[in-house]
Coordinates of C-alpha atoms and ligand atoms in Angstrom, one line a residue:
M10 CA -11.5 17.2 151.1
T11 CA -8.6 16.6 148.1
Q12 CA -4.9 15.0 148.3
L13 CA -3.3 14.6 145.5
Q14 CA 0.1 12.3 145.5
T15 CA 2.1 14.7 147.5
G16 CA 0.8 13.8 150.4
T17 CA -0.3 17.2 151.3
P18 CA -4.4 17.9 151.9
L19 CA -5.7 20.5 149.2
L20 CA -8.2 22.7 151.3
T21 CA -7.5 25.9 148.7
A22 CA -6.5 26.9 145.5
S23 CA -3.8 28.3 147.1
D24 CA -2.6 24.8 147.6
Y25 CA -3.3 23.9 144.1
R26 CA -0.6 27.0 143.4
R27 CA 2.4 26.0 145.9
S28 CA 1.8 22.3 145.1
A29 CA 1.8 23.7 140.8
Q30 CA 4.8 26.0 141.1
R31 CA 7.0 23.1 142.4
L32 CA 6.5 21.0 139.4
V33 CA 6.1 23.3 136.6
G34 CA 9.3 24.6 135.4
S35 CA 10.2 29.2 135.7
D36 CA 9.0 29.8 132.4
V37 CA 6.4 28.4 131.8
W38 CA 5.0 29.3 135.6
D39 CA 5.8 33.0 134.5
F40 CA 3.8 32.5 130.9
I41 CA 0.9 31.7 133.9
E42 CA 1.5 33.8 136.2
G43 CA 2.4 36.9 134.6
G44 CA 0.5 40.0 133.7
A45 CA 1.0 42.5 131.2
E46 CA 4.3 44.6 132.9
D47 CA 4.0 45.9 135.9
E48 CA 1.5 43.2 136.8
R49 CA -1.0 46.8 138.4
T50 CA -4.0 44.9 137.5
L51 CA -3.4 41.8 138.0
A52 CA -3.1 42.8 141.2
A53 CA -6.0 44.5 141.6
N54 CA -8.0 41.8 140.5
L55 CA -7.4 40.0 143.5
R56 CA -6.8 43.4 145.6
A57 CA -10.6 43.5 144.5
F58 CA -11.9 40.8 146.2
D59 CA -9.8 41.7 149.7
R60 CA -12.0 44.6 149.4
V61 CA -15.9 43.2 149.1
R62 CA -17.5 43.0 152.7
L63 CA -20.7 40.8 152.9
R64 CA -23.8 40.9 154.4
P65 CA -24.6 37.5 156.7
R66 CA -29.2 37.1 157.1
V67 CA -29.3 35.0 159.4
L68 CA -31.8 32.6 161.1
A69 CA -32.9 32.5 157.2
G70 CA -34.1 28.6 157.2
V71 CA -31.3 27.6 154.8
P72 CA -29.8 24.6 155.1
D73 CA -28.0 24.0 152.6
A74 CA -27.4 25.3 149.3
D75 CA -28.7 25.0 145.4
T76 CA -25.4 26.4 142.6
T77 CA -27.1 24.7 140.0
V78 CA -27.3 27.0 137.1
S79 CA -28.5 26.5 133.4
L80 CA -27.1 28.7 129.9
F81 CA -27.7 28.5 126.7
G82 CA -30.4 25.8 127.0
T83 CA -27.2 23.8 130.2
A84 CA -27.2 22.8 132.9
Y85 CA -24.7 22.9 135.5
A86 CA -23.7 22.1 138.6
T87 CA -21.9 25.3 139.8
P88 CA -21.5 28.9 138.5
I89 CA -18.3 28.0 138.8
G90 CA -16.5 27.6 135.2
I91 CA -12.8 27.4 133.2
A92 CA -12.1 30.4 131.2
P93 CA -10.4 29.7 128.2
T94 CA -6.7 29.4 128.4
A95 CA -3.8 28.1 125.7
Y96 CA -1.2 25.1 125.6
H97 CA -3.0 22.8 128.3
R98 CA -0.4 20.4 127.8
L99 CA 2.9 23.5 128.6
V100 CA 1.8 21.9 132.2
D101 CA -0.1 17.7 132.1
A102 CA 0.2 15.5 128.7
E103 CA -2.8 14.8 128.4
G104 CA -3.3 19.0 128.5
E105 CA -7.0 20.2 127.8
V106 CA -8.5 16.3 127.1
A107 CA -7.5 16.1 131.8
T108 CA -9.1 19.9 131.7
A109 CA -12.4 18.4 130.2
R110 CA -12.9 15.3 132.6
G111 CA -12.0 16.7 135.7
A112 CA -14.4 19.5 134.2
G113 CA -17.5 17.2 133.3
R114 CA -16.8 15.4 137.0
A115 CA -17.2 19.0 138.9
G116 CA -20.7 19.6 136.8
A117 CA -18.6 22.9 135.2
L118 CA -18.3 24.9 131.7
F119 CA -15.2 24.6 130.3
V120 CA -14.4 27.0 127.4
V121 CA -11.6 25.4 125.7
G122 CA -8.5 28.3 124.4
M123 CA -7.8 28.4 120.3
F124 CA -4.4 27.7 121.0
A125 CA -5.6 24.2 123.3
S126 CA -2.6 22.2 123.0
R127 CA -5.0 19.3 122.1
T128 CA -8.4 18.4 119.0
I129 CA -11.8 19.9 119.6
E130 CA -12.9 16.7 118.8
D131 CA -10.5 14.9 122.0
I132 CA -11.5 17.4 124.0
A133 CA -14.8 16.9 123.0
A134 CA -15.2 13.2 123.2
A135 CA -14.0 13.3 126.6
A136 CA -16.6 15.6 127.8
S137 CA -19.4 15.4 129.7
S138 CA -20.6 18.9 130.7
G139 CA -21.0 22.0 128.6
L140 CA -17.7 23.3 126.3
W141 CA -16.9 26.0 124.4
L142 CA -15.0 27.0 121.8
Q143 CA -13.2 30.4 122.4
L144 CA -11.8 32.3 119.3
Y145 CA -9.5 35.2 118.8
W146 CA -10.0 37.3 115.6
L147 CA -7.1 36.2 112.5
R148 CA -6.0 37.9 109.4
R149 CA -6.9 34.5 108.5
R150 CA -11.1 34.1 108.9
D151 CA -10.8 31.0 107.3
V152 CA -8.6 29.1 110.0
M153 CA -11.8 30.4 112.4
R154 CA -14.3 30.0 109.8
D155 CA -13.4 26.2 110.4
L156 CA -12.6 26.2 114.5
A157 CA -16.0 27.5 114.4
E158 CA -17.3 24.5 111.9
R159 CA -16.0 21.9 113.8
A160 CA -16.8 23.6 116.7
E161 CA -20.8 23.0 115.7
R162 CA -20.3 19.4 114.9
S163 CA -18.8 18.2 117.8
G164 CA -21.3 19.6 119.7
Y165 CA -19.1 22.2 121.3
G166 CA -22.6 24.8 123.2
A167 CA -21.2 28.5 122.0
I168 CA -18.7 30.4 120.6
M169 CA -16.3 33.2 122.6
L170 CA -15.0 35.9 120.8
T171 CA -11.7 37.3 122.8
V172 CA -12.0 40.7 122.3
D173 CA -9.6 42.5 124.3
V174 CA -6.5 41.7 122.4
P175 CA -5.3 43.3 119.1
R176 CA -2.3 43.6 120.4
M177 CA -0.7 40.7 123.2
G178 CA -0.2 42.8 126.1
R179 CA 3.5 43.6 126.9
R180 CA 4.5 40.9 130.1
W181 CA 8.3 41.0 131.0
R182 CA 8.7 37.9 132.2
D183 CA 7.9 36.2 129.1
M184 CA 10.7 38.4 127.5
R185 CA 13.0 38.6 129.9
N186 CA 12.6 34.6 129.2
G187 CA 12.3 34.4 126.2
F188 CA 9.2 32.9 126.4
A189 CA 8.5 29.8 123.4
I190 CA 6.2 27.1 123.0
G191 CA 8.7 24.0 122.9
G192 CA 8.7 20.6 123.0
D193 CA 5.5 18.4 121.7
V194 CA 3.6 20.8 122.6
A195 CA 0.8 23.4 119.8
A196 CA -2.1 25.2 118.8
V197 CA -2.8 21.4 116.7
N198 CA -6.1 22.5 116.2
I199 CA -4.9 25.5 113.6
E200 CA -2.5 24.8 110.8
P201 CA 1.2 24.8 111.7
A202 CA 2.4 27.7 108.8
V203 CA 0.1 30.1 111.1
M204 CA 1.4 29.2 114.6
A205 CA 5.7 28.6 113.1
E206 CA 6.5 31.7 115.1
A207 CA 5.2 31.3 118.4
H208 CA 7.7 28.0 118.4
R209 CA 11.0 30.9 117.2
R210 CA 13.4 30.6 120.8
D211 CA 16.3 32.3 118.6
E212 CA 15.2 35.9 117.8
G213 CA 14.8 35.9 122.1
G214 CA 12.0 38.4 123.3
S215 CA 8.9 36.8 123.4
A216 CA 7.7 33.6 121.0
L217 CA 4.1 34.2 121.8
A218 CA 4.0 38.4 121.1
R219 CA 5.5 38.0 118.0
H220 CA 3.1 35.0 116.4
T221 CA 0.0 37.4 117.9
A222 CA 1.1 40.4 116.1
G223 CA 1.8 38.6 113.3
S224 CA -1.0 36.0 112.8
F225 CA -4.2 38.5 115.2
D226 CA -6.0 41.1 112.9
P227 CA -5.8 43.8 114.9
S228 CA -8.1 46.4 112.7
L229 CA -11.3 44.6 114.7
S230 CA -14.4 46.6 114.5
W231 CA -17.8 46.3 115.4
A232 CA -19.1 46.3 112.0
D233 CA -16.8 42.8 112.2
L234 CA -18.7 40.2 114.2
A235 CA -21.7 39.5 111.6
W236 CA -18.9 37.8 109.6
L237 CA -18.6 35.8 112.2
R238 CA -22.3 35.6 113.2
D239 CA -22.8 34.7 109.9
C240 CA -20.2 31.4 110.0
T241 CA -21.6 29.7 113.0
R242 CA -25.6 29.3 114.6
L243 CA -23.7 28.4 117.8
P244 CA -24.6 31.8 120.5
L245 CA -22.0 34.1 120.4
V246 CA -19.8 35.1 123.6
L247 CA -17.9 38.5 123.5
K248 CA -14.9 38.1 126.1
G249 CA -13.2 41.0 127.6
I250 CA -15.5 43.9 127.9
L251 CA -15.2 46.4 131.1
T252 CA -17.5 49.6 129.7
A253 CA -20.7 50.8 129.9
E254 CA -20.0 51.7 126.3
D255 CA -19.0 48.7 124.9
A256 CA -21.5 46.5 127.0
A257 CA -24.5 48.2 125.4
L258 CA -22.5 48.3 122.0
A259 CA -22.2 44.2 123.0
V260 CA -26.1 44.7 123.2
A261 CA -26.8 46.6 119.9
H262 CA -24.8 43.8 117.9
G263 CA -25.9 41.0 119.3
A264 CA -24.3 39.3 121.5
D265 CA -25.6 36.5 123.4
A266 CA -23.6 36.9 126.5
I267 CA -20.1 38.8 127.2
V268 CA -18.1 38.1 130.1
V269 CA -16.2 41.2 132.2
S270 CA -12.4 40.3 132.2
N271 CA -9.5 42.3 131.5
H272 CA -7.5 39.0 130.6
G273 CA -6.2 38.2 134.2
G274 CA -4.3 41.4 133.7
R275 CA -2.4 39.6 130.4
Q276 CA -3.5 42.5 128.5
L277 CA -3.7 46.8 129.3
D278 CA -2.3 47.2 133.2
G279 CA -3.6 50.1 134.5
A280 CA -6.8 48.8 133.1
V281 CA -9.9 48.1 136.1
A282 CA -10.1 45.7 138.3
S283 CA -12.3 43.4 136.3
L284 CA -14.6 42.9 140.7
D285 CA -15.1 47.2 140.0
A286 CA -16.3 47.4 136.3
L287 CA -19.1 44.3 136.7
A288 CA -21.6 47.0 138.7
E289 CA -20.9 48.8 135.4
V290 CA -21.6 46.6 132.9
A291 CA -23.9 44.1 134.6
D292 CA -26.9 47.7 134.9
A293 CA -25.6 48.9 131.3
V294 CA -26.7 45.5 129.9
G295 CA -29.5 45.2 132.3
G296 CA -30.5 42.0 131.8
A297 CA -30.3 42.0 128.0
C298 CA -27.9 38.9 127.9
P299 CA -26.4 37.1 130.6
V300 CA -22.6 38.7 131.7
L301 CA -20.1 36.1 133.3
F302 CA -17.4 37.6 135.1
D303 CA -13.4 36.3 135.1
G304 CA -10.6 37.8 137.1
G305 CA -8.8 37.0 140.5
V306 CA -11.6 35.1 141.6
R307 CA -9.9 32.3 144.3
R308 CA -12.5 30.8 146.4
G309 CA -15.9 31.3 146.9
A310 CA -16.5 33.7 148.6
D311 CA -15.3 36.0 145.8
A312 CA -17.8 33.7 143.3
L313 CA -20.6 35.1 145.5
A314 CA -19.3 38.4 145.6
A315 CA -19.4 38.8 141.1
L316 CA -22.2 36.6 140.8
A317 CA -24.3 39.4 143.5
L318 CA -23.0 42.6 141.5
G319 CA -25.1 40.7 138.5
A320 CA -22.7 37.7 136.9
R321 CA -24.4 34.6 136.0
M322 CA -21.4 32.8 135.8
V323 CA -17.6 33.1 137.1
L324 CA -14.5 31.7 135.2
L325 CA -11.3 30.4 136.6
G326 CA -8.5 31.2 134.8
R327 CA -5.0 30.5 136.4
P328 CA -6.4 27.8 139.2
P329 CA -7.2 24.9 136.3
L330 CA -3.8 25.3 135.5
W331 CA -3.0 24.3 138.9
G332 CA -5.2 21.6 139.4
L333 CA -4.6 20.4 136.0
A334 CA -0.1 21.0 137.0
A335 CA -0.8 19.3 140.6
G336 CA -2.4 16.6 139.4
G337 CA -4.6 16.3 135.9
A338 CA -8.3 15.2 136.3
D339 CA -8.6 15.4 139.3
G340 CA -7.0 18.4 140.0
V341 CA -9.2 20.5 138.1
A342 CA -11.8 19.0 139.6
G343 CA -10.2 19.2 143.0
V344 CA -10.2 23.2 142.0
L345 CA -13.5 23.8 140.5
R346 CA -15.3 21.5 143.3
T347 CA -13.3 23.4 146.2
A348 CA -14.0 26.4 144.5
T349 CA -17.7 25.4 144.6
E350 CA -18.0 24.2 148.1
E351 CA -16.3 27.4 149.4
L352 CA -19.7 29.0 147.4
A353 CA -22.4 27.0 148.8
H354 CA -20.7 27.3 152.1
A355 CA -20.9 31.0 152.3
M356 CA -24.1 30.6 150.7
V357 CA -25.8 29.3 153.5
L358 CA -23.7 31.1 155.9
A359 CA -24.7 34.5 154.2
G360 CA -28.7 33.3 154.3
R361 CA -28.8 32.7 150.4
A362 CA -30.7 29.2 149.2
A363 CA -29.7 29.4 145.6
L364 CA -28.5 31.7 143.1
P365 CA -31.0 33.6 142.0
D366 CA -31.8 34.5 146.0
L367 CA -27.8 37.1 145.3
D368 CA -28.6 40.2 144.7
R369 CA -26.0 43.5 145.4
T370 CA -27.8 43.6 149.1
A371 CA -25.4 40.3 149.9
L372 CA -22.5 42.7 149.9
R373 CA -21.4 45.9 151.8
P374 CA -22.4 49.0 149.6
T375 CA -18.7 50.1 150.0
S376 CA -17.7 46.9 148.5
L377 CA -19.8 48.2 144.9
A378 CA -18.1 51.8 145.0
G379 CA -15.5 51.1 142.4
G380 CA -12.8 50.6 144.7
D381 CA -9.8 52.3 144.0
A382 CA -9.1 51.0 140.0
Ligands
LIG8 C1 -2.0 30.7 131.0 C2 -2.7 31.6 130.7 C3 -3.2 31.8 128.8 C4 -4.1 32.6 128.7 N1 -5.0 32.2 127.3 C5 -6.2 32.8 126.7 C6 -6.5 32.4 126.0 O1 -6.3 31.5 124.9 N2 -7.3 33.6 125.6 C7 -7.9 34.2 126.0 O2 -9.3 34.7 125.6 N3 -7.7 34.3 127.7 C8 -6.9 33.9 128.3 N4 -6.1 33.6 129.7 C9 -7.2 35.5 129.7 C10 -8.2 34.1 130.4 O3 -9.4 33.9 130.0 C11 -9.0 34.5 131.8 O4 -9.5 35.9 131.8 C12 -8.2 35.4 132.7 O5 -7.1 33.9 133.1 C13 -8.9 35.8 134.2 O6 -8.2 36.0 135.4 P1 -7.3 34.7 136.5 O7 -6.3 34.0 135.6 O8 -7.3 36.0 137.8 O9 -8.5 34.3 137.0 C14 -5.2 33.3 129.9 C15 -5.1 33.6 131.1 C16 -3.7 32.6 131.3 C17 -3.4 32.7 132.8
LIG9 C1 -1.3 32.3 123.2 C2 -1.9 33.6 123.7 C3 -2.1 34.5 123.3 C4 -2.5 33.1 124.8 C5 -1.8 34.1 126.5 O1 -1.2 33.9 126.9 C6 -3.4 35.0 126.6 O2 -4.2 35.4 125.6 O3 -3.4 35.9 128.0

């Protein structure tokens, strides 16, 4: 159990969430918590896990569960890692450096966002477990190439290209708040001219929406992936796949892994809940490459369900930010360890000793049906 300066025992992800909300300004809180438009997909991501029912096996001789997993030659203590999220210094002065320390303590993967507020190199120096770098496709390809090269030089293990943002989802909360990246927080890995719009508050509306409209390349298509592939020797992971069709195309275009994700409900409102897309995508991939998952995972049993449906690893977006806000590196480690302990606990009670023992027989068939979304 983690106990931070608040004195309140933090037993679950929602304990960290409550603690974080007290410490973070309301516009930053809305940026973190919010989703696109009416937030129906955001809500559906969580609801999908509420529908899952597990099938425990008894007298299985499983006194403890092994949560270790390996990906691209790196071993992790847990299959629960950190999804890329922008600007960690919005909630903690040390930002991604503290996140990396926390991930290291938990033995977890940390996917550093392209819009990290600490340098790729400083984050690498603080890390003791695997790091990957996430990229968006910018009109300025030279900036992408530079980041890919710096990541490779600094020991990052993969490039994760986010493919679900040809344009940014409309986020009413940020638009109403006139949200802009302020103070001394900045995407320090990218030259300031590319990022200028993200800081301009004077026009009202979401500065991030204006920034992404100007700097992201919306014309990207499958054929362009070859260019990025040529920039780096690192494995290329595509994040934001929700259909069998796109999963098959990703495999055909040589993706080394894919992430089933609807961007935490922040892109197409009305899109399928992430969990409800997982079986379809895993079936289409058919073992051709690892499938990762994010969206709505808040407890170990949620991770168990996603792993049973075919995910090799499960990533958390908002919860590590809650941990970081509530308690810096300790909070990040606390969130990851809590979820991992819950997963191990659920595995023992479900009679599964190790991650490869998790398959769809761990879930009631109604959990696989695709639900309401
Ligand atoms: C505050 C915030 C910032 C995010 N920034 C990025 C980003 O820079 N790049 C990216 O690929 N995804 C980004 N995401 C999406 C996450 O990687 C992930 O897909 C999503 O948060 C998972 O859902 P969850 O928050 O329910 O765990 C962001 C999400 C949040 C909440
Ligand atoms: C700066 C943004 C493009 C990052 C973000 O909020 C997101 O990807 O959801």
